[in-house]
GROMACS .gro file of C-alpha atoms in nm:
model
  414
    1MET     CA    1  -0.328  -2.163   1.198
    2GLU     CA    2  -0.508  -1.967   1.468
    3PRO     CA    3  -0.337  -1.660   1.621
    4THR     CA    4  -0.421  -1.544   1.967
    5VAL     CA    5  -0.655  -1.250   1.911
    6ARG     CA    6  -0.700  -0.998   2.191
    7ARG     CA    7  -1.000  -0.780   2.148
    8ASN     CA    8  -1.136  -0.461   2.292
    9THR     CA    9  -1.436  -0.496   2.073
   10THR     CA   10  -1.536  -0.633   1.730
   11ARG     CA   11  -1.469  -0.448   1.411
   12ARG     CA   12  -1.775  -0.217   1.365
   13LEU     CA   13  -1.946  -0.222   1.027
   14PRO     CA   14  -2.232  -0.008   0.888
   15THR     CA   15  -2.568  -0.194   0.897
   16ALA     CA   16  -2.591  -0.182   0.517
   17LEU     CA   17  -2.256  -0.358   0.479
   18VAL     CA   18  -2.349  -0.619   0.733
   19LEU     CA   19  -2.677  -0.697   0.556
   20GLY     CA   20  -2.499  -0.698   0.217
   21ALA     CA   21  -2.243  -0.944   0.350
   22VAL     CA   22  -2.517  -1.180   0.467
   23LEU     CA   23  -2.687  -1.162   0.134
   24LEU     CA   24  -2.363  -1.224  -0.057
   25ALA     CA   25  -2.276  -1.515   0.169
   26THR     CA   26  -2.606  -1.693   0.126
   27GLY     CA   27  -2.549  -2.025  -0.046
   28CYS     CA   28  -2.166  -1.997  -0.018
   29SER     CA   29  -1.936  -2.188   0.209
   30GLU     CA   30  -1.673  -2.012   0.415
   31GLN     CA   31  -1.306  -2.000   0.308
   32SER     CA   32  -1.123  -2.309   0.426
   33ASP     CA   33  -0.856  -2.300   0.688
   34ASP     CA   34  -0.579  -2.337   0.432
   35GLY     CA   35  -0.678  -2.018   0.244
   36ARG     CA   36  -0.855  -2.191  -0.049
   37GLU     CA   37  -1.180  -2.048  -0.176
   38PRO     CA   38  -1.483  -2.260  -0.261
   39ALA     CA   39  -1.561  -2.308  -0.624
   40ALA     CA   40  -1.800  -2.054  -0.772
   41THR     CA   41  -2.160  -2.175  -0.805
   42GLU     CA   42  -2.297  -2.193  -1.155
   43SER     CA   43  -2.543  -1.930  -1.266
   44SER     CA   44  -2.754  -1.891  -1.572
   45ALA     CA   45  -2.629  -1.530  -1.612
   46THR     CA   46  -2.292  -1.373  -1.536
   47PRO     CA   47  -2.351  -1.096  -1.275
   48HIS     CA   48  -2.192  -0.755  -1.309
   49GLY     CA   49  -1.841  -0.757  -1.163
   50TYR     CA   50  -1.810  -1.131  -1.185
   51VAL     CA   51  -1.447  -1.258  -1.155
   52GLU     CA   52  -1.377  -1.622  -1.222
   53GLY     CA   53  -1.240  -1.804  -0.914
   54ALA     CA   54  -1.317  -1.514  -0.678
   55ARG     CA   55  -1.605  -1.428  -0.451
   56GLU     CA   56  -1.744  -1.073  -0.426
   57ALA     CA   57  -1.814  -0.921  -0.082
   58ALA     CA   58  -1.986  -0.622   0.057
   59GLU     CA   59  -1.684  -0.467   0.228
   60GLU     CA   60  -1.303  -0.457   0.193
   61GLN     CA   61  -1.144  -0.796   0.237
   62SER     CA   62  -0.834  -0.674   0.409
   63ARG     CA   63  -0.536  -0.903   0.463
   64LEU     CA   64  -0.186  -0.840   0.592
   65ILE     CA   65   0.109  -1.008   0.425
   66LEU     CA   66   0.380  -1.058   0.687
   67GLY     CA   67   0.744  -1.167   0.668
   68ASP     CA   68   1.023  -1.247   0.913
   69PRO     CA   69   1.352  -1.133   0.749
   70ARG     CA   70   1.560  -1.330   0.998
   71THR     CA   71   1.402  -1.677   0.931
   72GLY     CA   72   1.242  -1.623   0.595
   73ALA     CA   73   0.904  -1.731   0.727
   74SER     CA   74   0.590  -1.556   0.582
   75ARG     CA   75   0.227  -1.547   0.667
   76VAL     CA   76  -0.097  -1.394   0.548
   77LEU     CA   77  -0.341  -1.265   0.820
   78ASP     CA   78  -0.697  -1.249   0.712
   79LEU     CA   79  -0.844  -0.946   0.899
   80VAL     CA   80  -1.203  -1.050   0.828
   81THR     CA   81  -1.184  -1.409   0.964
   82GLY     CA   82  -0.886  -1.349   1.203
   83LYS     CA   83  -0.709  -1.660   1.059
   84VAL     CA   84  -0.342  -1.682   0.965
   85HIS     CA   85  -0.229  -1.870   0.653
   86GLU     CA   86   0.123  -1.993   0.608
   87SER     CA   87   0.284  -1.916   0.274
   88ALA     CA   88   0.627  -2.022   0.125
   89PRO     CA   89   0.930  -1.906   0.310
   90VAL     CA   90   1.133  -1.629   0.147
   91THR     CA   91   1.497  -1.641   0.247
   92GLY     CA   92   1.697  -1.314   0.250
   93ALA     CA   93   1.396  -1.081   0.204
   94ASP     CA   94   1.464  -0.736   0.358
   95GLY     CA   95   1.172  -0.550   0.186
   96LEU     CA   96   0.808  -0.593   0.113
   97SER     CA   97   0.582  -0.383  -0.110
   98THR     CA   98   0.230  -0.431  -0.251
   99ASP     CA   99   0.010  -0.317  -0.537
  100GLY     CA  100  -0.312  -0.374  -0.336
  101ARG     CA  101  -0.339  -0.744  -0.416
  102PHE     CA  102   0.013  -0.898  -0.455
  103GLY     CA  103   0.292  -0.885  -0.202
  104PHE     CA  104   0.643  -0.847  -0.339
  105PHE     CA  105   0.925  -0.969  -0.116
  106HIS     CA  106   1.257  -0.816  -0.228
  107THR     CA  107   1.578  -1.024  -0.210
  108ASP     CA  108   1.921  -1.016  -0.375
  109ARG     CA  109   1.810  -1.304  -0.604
  110GLY     CA  110   1.489  -1.140  -0.721
  111THR     CA  111   1.140  -1.061  -0.606
  112HIS     CA  112   0.906  -1.328  -0.472
  113VAL     CA  113   0.538  -1.275  -0.548
  114VAL     CA  114   0.255  -1.379  -0.308
  115ASP     CA  115  -0.108  -1.337  -0.409
  116GLY     CA  116  -0.286  -1.205  -0.104
  117GLY     CA  117  -0.618  -1.316  -0.253
  118ALA     CA  118  -0.796  -0.989  -0.172
  119TRP     CA  119  -0.844  -0.679  -0.384
  120THR     CA  120  -1.070  -0.382  -0.468
  121VAL     CA  121  -1.188  -0.265  -0.807
  122ASP     CA  122  -1.293   0.098  -0.816
  123HIS     CA  123  -1.525   0.201  -1.099
  124GLY     CA  124  -1.554   0.558  -0.974
  125ASP     CA  125  -1.928   0.557  -0.905
  126HIS     CA  126  -1.916   0.215  -0.733
  127VAL     CA  127  -1.661  -0.030  -0.590
  128HIS     CA  128  -1.625  -0.414  -0.597
  129TYR     CA  129  -1.450  -0.603  -0.323
  130TYR     CA  130  -1.316  -0.955  -0.390
  131ARG     CA  131  -1.152  -1.245  -0.207
  132ALA     CA  132  -0.987  -1.554  -0.352
  133ALA     CA  133  -0.724  -1.814  -0.277
  134ILE     CA  134  -0.398  -1.709  -0.111
  135ARG     CA  135  -0.112  -1.856  -0.308
  136ASP     CA  136   0.257  -1.825  -0.403
  137VAL     CA  137   0.295  -1.707  -0.759
  138GLY     CA  138   0.671  -1.729  -0.822
  139ASP     CA  139   0.967  -1.501  -0.873
  140LEU     CA  140   1.030  -1.194  -1.080
  141PRO     CA  141   1.374  -1.089  -1.181
  142GLY     CA  142   1.495  -0.759  -1.032
  143GLY     CA  143   1.668  -0.785  -0.693
  144ARG     CA  144   1.708  -0.553  -0.396
  145GLY     CA  145   1.610  -0.200  -0.480
  146ALA     CA  146   1.362  -0.294  -0.757
  147GLU     CA  147   1.054  -0.065  -0.779
  148ILE     CA  148   0.731  -0.242  -0.867
  149ARG     CA  149   0.407  -0.072  -0.966
  150SER     CA  150   0.087  -0.215  -1.116
  151ASP     CA  151  -0.252  -0.142  -1.256
  152ALA     CA  152  -0.519  -0.388  -1.365
  153ALA     CA  153  -0.334  -0.485  -1.682
  154VAL     CA  154   0.046  -0.444  -1.632
  155THR     CA  155   0.312  -0.483  -1.368
  156ALA     CA  156   0.624  -0.269  -1.421
  157VAL     CA  157   0.952  -0.381  -1.246
  158THR     CA  158   1.218  -0.112  -1.254
  159GLY     CA  159   1.562  -0.230  -1.139
  160SER     CA  160   1.826  -0.027  -0.972
  161ASP     CA  161   1.994   0.009  -1.310
  162GLY     CA  162   1.687   0.202  -1.434
  163ARG     CA  163   1.582  -0.074  -1.676
  164THR     CA  164   1.218  -0.169  -1.672
  165ALA     CA  165   1.042  -0.499  -1.749
  166LEU     CA  166   0.665  -0.504  -1.813
  167TYR     CA  167   0.465  -0.821  -1.713
  168ASP     CA  168   0.106  -0.912  -1.795
  169ARG     CA  169  -0.072  -0.874  -1.459
  170THR     CA  170  -0.354  -1.105  -1.562
  171ALA     CA  171  -0.106  -1.384  -1.578
  172LEU     CA  172  -0.007  -1.311  -1.216
  173GLU     CA  173  -0.375  -1.333  -1.129
  174LYS     CA  174  -0.371  -1.685  -1.275
  175GLY     CA  175  -0.074  -1.777  -1.060
  176GLU     CA  176   0.187  -1.747  -1.335
  177VAL     CA  177   0.485  -1.528  -1.413
  178GLY     CA  178   0.454  -1.472  -1.782
  179PRO     CA  179   0.716  -1.341  -2.027
  180ALA     CA  180   0.833  -0.983  -1.990
  181ARG     CA  181   0.870  -0.694  -2.239
  182THR     CA  182   1.149  -0.443  -2.184
  183LEU     CA  183   1.066  -0.073  -2.184
  184ASP     CA  184   1.327   0.133  -2.380
  185GLY     CA  185   1.526   0.384  -2.196
  186VAL     CA  186   1.672   0.430  -1.849
  187HIS     CA  187   1.455   0.574  -1.580
  188THR     CA  188   1.507   0.697  -1.224
  189GLY     CA  189   1.259   0.575  -0.968
  190ALA     CA  190   0.956   0.369  -1.047
  191VAL     CA  191   0.773   0.345  -1.385
  192VAL     CA  192   0.405   0.391  -1.288
  193PRO     CA  193   0.116   0.247  -1.484
  194TYR     CA  194  -0.156   0.517  -1.498
  195GLU     CA  195  -0.458   0.573  -1.731
  196GLU     CA  196  -0.363   0.285  -1.962
  197HIS     CA  197  -0.018   0.445  -2.002
  198LEU     CA  198   0.318   0.435  -1.822
  199VAL     CA  199   0.446   0.748  -1.641
  200ALA     CA  200   0.820   0.770  -1.587
  201LEU     CA  201   1.106   1.004  -1.522
  202ALA     CA  202   1.374   0.971  -1.789
  203GLY     CA  203   1.718   1.079  -1.685
  204ASP     CA  204   1.937   1.033  -1.372
  205ASP     CA  205   1.930   1.089  -1.000
  206GLU     CA  206   2.004   1.458  -1.037
  207LEU     CA  207   1.768   1.571  -1.313
  208ALA     CA  208   1.499   1.390  -1.512
  209GLU     CA  209   1.212   1.480  -1.738
  210VAL     CA  210   0.859   1.347  -1.731
  211ALA     CA  211   0.788   1.086  -2.004
  212VAL     CA  212   0.465   0.906  -2.085
  213TYR     CA  213   0.458   0.585  -2.282
  214ASP     CA  214   0.174   0.376  -2.427
  215ARG     CA  215   0.141   0.009  -2.336
  216THR     CA  216   0.354  -0.092  -2.636
  217GLY     CA  217   0.647   0.111  -2.498
  218ARG     CA  218   0.618   0.398  -2.744
  219ARG     CA  219   0.678   0.740  -2.599
  220VAL     CA  220   0.357   0.939  -2.669
  221ALA     CA  221   0.395   1.246  -2.444
  222SER     CA  222   0.669   1.451  -2.289
  223PRO     CA  223   0.522   1.734  -2.076
  224ASP     CA  224   0.783   2.008  -2.071
  225THR     CA  225   0.868   1.957  -1.708
  226THR     CA  226   1.174   1.836  -1.518
  227CYS     CA  227   1.221   1.703  -1.174
  228GLU     CA  228   1.537   1.779  -0.978
  229ARG     CA  229   1.669   1.501  -0.755
  230PRO     CA  230   1.355   1.284  -0.790
  231ARG     CA  231   1.255   1.058  -0.496
  232GLY     CA  232   0.922   0.891  -0.415
  233ASP     CA  233   0.591   0.846  -0.603
  234ALA     CA  234   0.227   0.778  -0.536
  235VAL     CA  235  -0.091   0.725  -0.739
  236THR     CA  236  -0.399   0.923  -0.643
  237ARG     CA  237  -0.737   0.988  -0.792
  238ARG     CA  238  -0.595   1.323  -0.916
  239GLY     CA  239  -0.298   1.170  -1.090
  240VAL     CA  240   0.065   1.046  -1.028
  241VAL     CA  241   0.260   1.234  -0.767
  242LEU     CA  242   0.640   1.244  -0.819
  243GLY     CA  243   0.864   1.381  -0.538
  244CYS     CA  244   1.117   1.644  -0.644
  245ALA     CA  245   1.375   1.866  -0.468
  246ASP     CA  246   1.136   2.167  -0.472
  247GLY     CA  247   0.818   1.979  -0.383
  248ALA     CA  248   0.622   1.745  -0.619
  249LEU     CA  249   0.494   1.707  -0.968
  250LEU     CA  250   0.135   1.596  -1.030
  251VAL     CA  251   0.102   1.418  -1.363
  252SER     CA  252  -0.256   1.381  -1.476
  253ALA     CA  253  -0.457   1.298  -1.789
  254GLU     CA  254  -0.771   1.443  -1.939
  255ASP     CA  255  -0.911   1.337  -2.266
  256GLY     CA  256  -0.590   1.155  -2.348
  257THR     CA  257  -0.372   1.462  -2.289
  258PHE     CA  258  -0.108   1.440  -2.016
  259THR     CA  259   0.002   1.749  -1.815
  260ALA     CA  260   0.248   1.797  -1.532
  261GLU     CA  261   0.182   2.052  -1.252
  262ARG     CA  262   0.428   2.166  -0.987
  263ILE     CA  263   0.322   2.166  -0.617
  264PRO     CA  264   0.609   2.354  -0.453
  265TYR     CA  265   0.684   2.349  -0.082
  266GLY     CA  266   0.665   2.724  -0.080
  267GLN     CA  267   0.986   2.739   0.136
  268ASP     CA  268   1.342   2.627   0.129
  269VAL     CA  269   1.361   2.264   0.247
  270PRO     CA  270   1.692   2.103   0.335
  271GLU     CA  271   1.767   1.777   0.154
  272LYS     CA  272   1.731   1.563   0.470
  273GLU     CA  273   1.381   1.713   0.537
  274ARG     CA  274   1.239   1.646   0.189
  275ALA     CA  275   0.936   1.422   0.136
  276ALA     CA  276   1.099   1.115  -0.028
  277ALA     CA  277   0.875   0.815   0.052
  278PHE     CA  278   0.499   0.871   0.039
  279ARG     CA  279   0.238   0.672   0.239
  280HIS     CA  280  -0.142   0.701   0.208
  281ARG     CA  281  -0.462   0.510   0.214
  282ALA     CA  282  -0.548   0.363  -0.113
  283GLY     CA  283  -0.799   0.582  -0.296
  284SER     CA  284  -0.711   0.892  -0.084
  285ASP     CA  285  -0.564   1.211  -0.215
  286THR     CA  286  -0.378   1.296   0.105
  287LEU     CA  287  -0.015   1.180   0.126
  288THR     CA  288   0.235   1.168   0.414
  289ALA     CA  289   0.609   1.154   0.424
  290PRO     CA  290   0.861   1.205   0.710
  291ALA     CA  291   1.002   1.559   0.712
  292GLY     CA  292   1.330   1.499   0.886
  293GLU     CA  293   1.348   1.333   1.230
  294ARG     CA  294   1.072   1.525   1.415
  295ALA     CA  295   0.809   1.624   1.168
  296VAL     CA  296   0.584   1.485   0.890
  297TRP     CA  297   0.482   1.636   0.554
  298VAL     CA  298   0.114   1.609   0.453
  299LEU     CA  299   0.032   1.680   0.096
  300ASP     CA  300  -0.328   1.752   0.003
  301VAL     CA  301  -0.326   1.672  -0.366
  302THR     CA  302  -0.678   1.810  -0.416
  303ASP     CA  303  -0.587   2.159  -0.276
  304ARG     CA  304  -0.228   2.139  -0.397
  305ASP     CA  305  -0.108   2.226  -0.052
  306TRP     CA  306   0.177   2.101   0.174
  307THR     CA  307   0.151   2.110   0.558
  308ARG     CA  308   0.443   2.039   0.789
  309VAL     CA  309   0.329   1.888   1.119
  310GLN     CA  310   0.573   1.900   1.410
  311THR     CA  311   0.577   1.568   1.595
  312GLY     CA  312   0.802   1.358   1.817
  313PRO     CA  313   1.084   1.154   1.669
  314VAL     CA  314   0.930   0.970   1.365
  315LEU     CA  315   0.945   0.593   1.289
  316ALA     CA  316   0.655   0.578   1.046
  317ALA     CA  317   0.348   0.780   0.947
  318ASN     CA  318   0.027   0.753   0.751
  319THR     CA  319  -0.330   0.899   0.733
  320ALA     CA  320  -0.669   0.795   0.592
  321GLY     CA  321  -0.718   1.157   0.478
  322GLU     CA  322  -1.051   1.323   0.444
  323GLY     CA  323  -1.051   1.475   0.794
  324SER     CA  324  -0.883   1.180   0.965
  325PRO     CA  325  -0.588   1.229   1.201
  326LEU     CA  326  -0.226   1.212   1.097
  327LEU     CA  327  -0.098   0.893   1.256
  328VAL     CA  328   0.266   0.889   1.362
  329LEU     CA  329   0.453   0.598   1.514
  330GLU     CA  330   0.720   0.750   1.730
  331THR     CA  331   1.038   0.622   1.899
  332ASP     CA  332   0.857   0.597   2.235
  333GLY     CA  333   0.684   0.293   2.067
  334ALA     CA  334   0.340   0.460   2.080
  335LEU     CA  335   0.109   0.564   1.801
  336HIS     CA  336   0.022   0.935   1.810
  337GLY     CA  337  -0.265   1.125   1.648
  338TYR     CA  338  -0.232   1.481   1.523
  339ASP     CA  339  -0.487   1.727   1.380
  340ILE     CA  340  -0.344   1.800   1.032
  341ALA     CA  341  -0.495   2.149   1.005
  342THR     CA  342  -0.373   2.279   1.342
  343GLY     CA  343  -0.089   2.040   1.429
  344ARG     CA  344  -0.245   1.975   1.766
  345HIS     CA  345  -0.161   1.646   1.940
  346MET     CA  346  -0.496   1.469   1.985
  347ALA     CA  347  -0.434   1.119   2.117
  348ARG     CA  348  -0.178   0.843   2.180
  349THR     CA  349  -0.177   0.474   2.255
  350GLU     CA  350   0.023   0.295   2.516
  351PRO     CA  351   0.358   0.185   2.379
  352LEU     CA  352   0.295  -0.079   2.110
  353LEU     CA  353   0.645  -0.165   2.023
  354THR     CA  354   0.874  -0.371   2.243
  355GLY     CA  355   1.252  -0.405   2.256
  356THR     CA  356   1.446  -0.352   1.934
  357ALA     CA  357   1.130  -0.305   1.725
  358LYS     CA  358   1.167   0.067   1.798
  359THR     CA  359   1.488   0.060   1.591
  360PRO     CA  360   1.471  -0.018   1.214
  361THR     CA  361   1.723  -0.290   1.125
  362ALA     CA  362   1.786  -0.551   0.858
  363ALA     CA  363   1.523  -0.756   1.042
  364GLY     CA  364   1.258  -0.506   0.936
  365ALA     CA  365   1.106  -0.175   1.028
  366PRO     CA  366   0.766  -0.087   1.175
  367VAL     CA  367   0.502   0.056   0.941
  368VAL     CA  368   0.158   0.208   0.976
  369GLU     CA  369  -0.093   0.062   0.728
  370VAL     CA  370  -0.426   0.232   0.694
  371ASP     CA  371  -0.761   0.135   0.540
  372ARG     CA  372  -1.111   0.282   0.548
  373SER     CA  373  -1.170   0.219   0.920
  374ARG     CA  374  -0.851   0.080   1.083
  375ALA     CA  375  -0.473   0.124   1.109
  376TYR     CA  376  -0.224  -0.162   1.162
  377VAL     CA  377   0.110  -0.155   1.338
  378ASN     CA  378   0.358  -0.442   1.346
  379ASP     CA  379   0.566  -0.515   1.660
  380ARG     CA  380   0.863  -0.727   1.540
  381THR     CA  381   1.016  -0.823   1.875
  382GLY     CA  382   0.673  -0.883   2.041
  383LYS     CA  383   0.555  -1.105   1.744
  384ARG     CA  384   0.229  -0.916   1.730
  385VAL     CA  385   0.019  -0.694   1.503
  386TYR     CA  386  -0.213  -0.424   1.648
  387GLU     CA  387  -0.536  -0.307   1.493
  388ILE     CA  388  -0.616   0.061   1.581
  389ASP     CA  389  -0.953   0.235   1.552
  390TYR     CA  390  -0.818   0.574   1.448
  391ASN     CA  391  -1.172   0.730   1.470
  392ASP     CA  392  -1.208   0.635   1.833
  393ALA     CA  393  -0.908   0.809   2.008
  394LEU     CA  394  -0.668   0.550   1.874
  395ARG     CA  395  -0.834   0.263   2.061
  396VAL     CA  396  -0.663  -0.074   2.026
  397ALA     CA  397  -0.945  -0.280   1.874
  398ARG     CA  398  -0.763  -0.609   1.835
  399SER     CA  399  -0.410  -0.752   1.865
  400PHE     CA  400  -0.287  -1.060   1.694
  401ASP     CA  401  -0.020  -1.280   1.852
  402LEU     CA  402   0.185  -1.454   1.576
  403ASP     CA  403   0.435  -1.738   1.549
  404ILE     CA  404   0.686  -1.521   1.346
  405ALA     CA  405   0.856  -1.189   1.406
  406PRO     CA  406   0.664  -0.965   1.152
  407GLY     CA  407   0.946  -0.728   1.053
  408LEU     CA  408   0.777  -0.685   0.714
  409MET     CA  409   0.413  -0.599   0.665
  410ALA     CA  410   0.191  -0.485   0.379
  411GLU     CA  411  -0.188  -0.465   0.352
  412THR     CA  412  -0.384  -0.603   0.056
  413GLY     CA  413  -0.747  -0.592  -0.035
  414ARG     CA  414  -0.754  -0.215  -0.075
   0.00000   0.00000   0.00000
């Protein structure tokens, strides 16, 4: 399926990446139109980073998983080739999350899993990028409100009742939903795989304590720290961030020892202005979250510092971190860029959203997805996705016209 692609210019890549991509592609055929990957060629030696059934690339293989809540139609947009692949319809989905490879469509009946076929493996001193077949995996129990978090080994599904089921993620990679193990206890919010353990908040919606489990489900650490009215979480290079009434907790590990450090707001913050849903670029230590209706919180995890940036009325926000602008999608339908340090308004696009896309509904809400060089905004009523070069005054680099209303969007390959 070919979308109509409107370009201002092609996606710019460093010369080294372009040359690397050419070398990696030598002797390999291109992905077929239906999303299938060619069979790996035989080699006398297994190269470092080899993954069976996948092809390694020189740059991020970003793809967008898209869903239309009204019709149930779903698509995967390959941002490298510009092609759109049709995936199985998911009736009744009103939420979509991702762990960087898999898309999780949330419905009353359970969670449908789509393998986006693109992912990144970060070894610290170097990174591997992979692309493979796009495919439907199946359904996980845990309906609307389920929180799903993964690492390379385990996928944790925490239901609205606080019960958590643990799945073998390598089975999902093979296109299967394997048997689940149940984690003892009741938890509030997500159970987060981290450093070959599971980080959780044991308790209720008013007060919970940090708990760390090993992969067998045995509780192995209980940092003497509580979180009042917990909401929101994120995984960074520095550790797991958990949102609390007075700011955040940073749970980190060193030499097998887990600690929890408070990062307070430093001021009284009304409940409606708390950071409760974090967004960030994968691999970044800079988090964003709406701070009420007309401001955005930016949390620099490295410096343990909160910044409140005054904006226009907020629909969605994100940032690539590391000196990049704060990106805020506002109710005027435009994407705005702000300097995080000074709060200065730096740039804006023309309105990207049309009609009712400016109002979050059961048919989906606009989001801002960010990777290492581009940002993406979904226009539900215009049936379009915009690609923004946030390092070039928010220039619209490409737009993709679709045959569905993409009320749900999540980026994989990161």
